[in-house]
Amino acid sequence: MQNLIIQMSTIVKRFYIGEPNELEVLHGIDLTVEKGEFLSIVGVSGSGKTTLMNIIGALDRATEGSYILNNTVIEEAEDEELSAIRNRQVGFVFQNFNLIPRTNALKNVELPMMYAGVNQRRRTERAKELLAMVGMEERMNHRPNELSGGEKQRVAIARAMANDPAIILADEPTGSLDSKTGRLVMDLFHQLNREQGKTIILITHNSELAGETGRILTMHDGLLFDEQEVTRHEPG
Amino acid sequence: MNLGENIRLAWEGLKANKMRALLTMLGIIIGISSVIGILTVGSGLSGSVTGSLSSLGAGNITIALQEREDEHPAMGPFGSLHNIDPTNLITDEMIGALSDRFGDAIVGVSLAEDAGSGQAKLEGRYANVSLVGVNTGYLDVNTIKLVKGRGFFNRDIEGMRNGVLVSDKLVNNLFGGDAASALGQELIVYLDDEILAFNIIGVYEYEVSPVMGLTTSSERDIYTSLYLPVTTAKKLGGAESGYTSFTITAAGSTDSIALATQAEDFMNRYYANNPDYRVTAMSMESLLESVNAVMGAISIALSLIAGISLVVGGIGVMNIMLVSVTERTREIGTRKALGATNSNIRGQFIVESMIICLIGGVIGIIFGAILGYIGSLLVGMVALPSLSSIALSVGFSLAIGIFFGYYPANKAALLDPIEALRYE
């Protein structure tokens, strides 16, 4: 129980598109994740992966079901609490990096700490450590448009680590990268998982990358299956 | 997340779009500089008018006879009451009693008797003069500056002597500007029906009075006052035993407006049973106050009109902030994903709009001060914007920033992070 970081049961998500129509994207997801796991969620586009990730990352709320993230009951939390959870418990890594274009790498990494109220000196210190960890200390004064895709993603990973979150949620982190830089990013995730014990959830449609993780879950038409289950339901 | 962080964020946002920020500020710059400019010129103008009026003596109270059916008081020494019966005039005894009654509150009593006007001639040259009979207190009360010679002493008044004070303008016209050589000279003055001879004992500095300065006569032909002892003037005028008006000066510490009312009541006791005349007192200070009030009202009204441009500027700020929020939708989504609360986002955009307005306001104050300086130079009294108008402008700029920044900032704050992250 102490080791469980995510406990989801029967999560349902519906979108209302005009009065009579509602679109149910998630049909009842059960998911438990232990601390220190590196797991991947695979599935084709439109299967509901990103919707599930938004709910896991407390960016969105489930329509039904219960979700406990690191001992916090998400459905009971106020919006302000959700902001704080995203800030401290979750580190997002996006496919298209989402760095703030006007500021340099260092300031981008400092951003989550700024919202957490860390003072300027401590913030800069930690941001430099993190950039050194991802091998970007040489380029910390460059703006995102002066960085290559792989460099941007490394900055984004450093930013995700800023407040030492409980989980890292990576949505297609290598989707915009060539295979060589994608490899570098994946190695970084392995390193974080191995050396710092970070829980990492990788969302991808690349089964090769998914194969590197400890557990593979498959999203199919709004339902989540273990690898074994998938093979059982869809033989061949 | 404190104000300093917000200012830094906002500053980065503005730097990214310098030209746009500057154009947005233009509305605020124009609005604030016109308000500041108008207020400054207004204070210069009112300073110039009150300065001229004060030079006539701010503590002066003019007490004048007034016909009961006529509501316009005989103003000052040149007011004329025609065909007045000498028994109605203000007497030396009344003035003496007034001085005794108010004692230290009155520091000077000035008597003036109009004795007609004419031309002083010397060796074919001429100068126009108005003859004014005055007492010893007149020069002090009316702050007349002597440049050469002396003023009047009691012996001049009591002896009905014929020593006179002339203006430096008259000296220019008749003596080629040499005041020293004019002293002791005989001055022949031609009136309508008589020719008088005086002896110049002093020269005073002629000042264009704000009221008299508007006459159309040429510089050469301006009538300047020729001061002679009041007793001498009376002898010339036919030995009338009183005055139509006189001026007293209140001591610096005295409320001259209150003193005017008290003096009027005191003097009117002599006229309680007079069917034709009564006395009115008017203090220069109350005149100054009403002039200032009118000037103040005019400049405030003008600045309000100029202030309309500030509202237009504010709408410009709101417009550009809405554009900015739309442009930065993804950034807002990212910030929210990284833990920014709604109020963090709102604060960031409100501070940005406040900074646009504040910088615009400061530039506007500088331009307004320059405009106001030039404008007030033209009205003759150099003025700089007052601290209060600067403080007001800064405050008003910030208020515009908050007011017109709130709606766009709130729109940003309430964006759904998922929608915002998906925005292309």
XYZ file of C-alpha atoms in Angstrom, chain A residues 54 59-60 80 83 86-87 92 94 96 98 100 102-103 107 111-112 114-115 117 120 123 159, chain B residues 1 5 8-9 12-13 16 328 330-331 334-341 344 348 417-418 421:
46
model
C -4.005 14.160 -18.704
C -4.452 18.281 -15.827
C -7.954 16.923 -16.296
C -5.564 25.155 -6.598
C -2.008 23.100 -9.603
C 1.104 19.186 -11.047
C 3.810 21.454 -9.732
C 5.527 16.444 -17.780
C 5.776 16.582 -24.082
C 6.721 19.034 -28.820
C 6.624 23.112 -24.840
C 8.814 28.944 -23.150
C 11.340 33.852 -24.964
C 13.560 32.629 -22.151
C 14.949 30.002 -16.867
C 9.961 27.752 -14.008
C 8.332 24.975 -11.911
C 9.323 29.635 -9.377
C 5.710 28.494 -9.100
C 8.080 29.510 -4.367
C 16.031 32.710 -6.834
C 16.431 27.816 -7.973
C 12.468 20.950 -16.161
C 5.693 33.716 -6.981
C 8.900 37.558 -10.579
C 10.503 40.109 -14.692
C 8.120 37.872 -16.650
C 10.486 39.614 -20.944
C 7.078 39.539 -22.622
C 9.846 40.200 -27.195
C 0.633 32.798 -25.972
C 0.324 27.313 -25.614
C 2.671 29.040 -23.219
C 2.530 24.874 -20.458
C 2.718 27.114 -17.431
C -0.461 25.585 -16.057
C 0.875 22.072 -16.650
C 4.002 23.053 -14.713
C 1.898 24.157 -11.755
C 0.937 27.790 -12.360
C -2.347 28.600 -10.643
C -0.324 33.234 -11.164
C 1.465 37.863 -14.920
C -4.821 23.768 -19.849
C -5.567 20.821 -22.149
C -1.624 22.860 -24.833
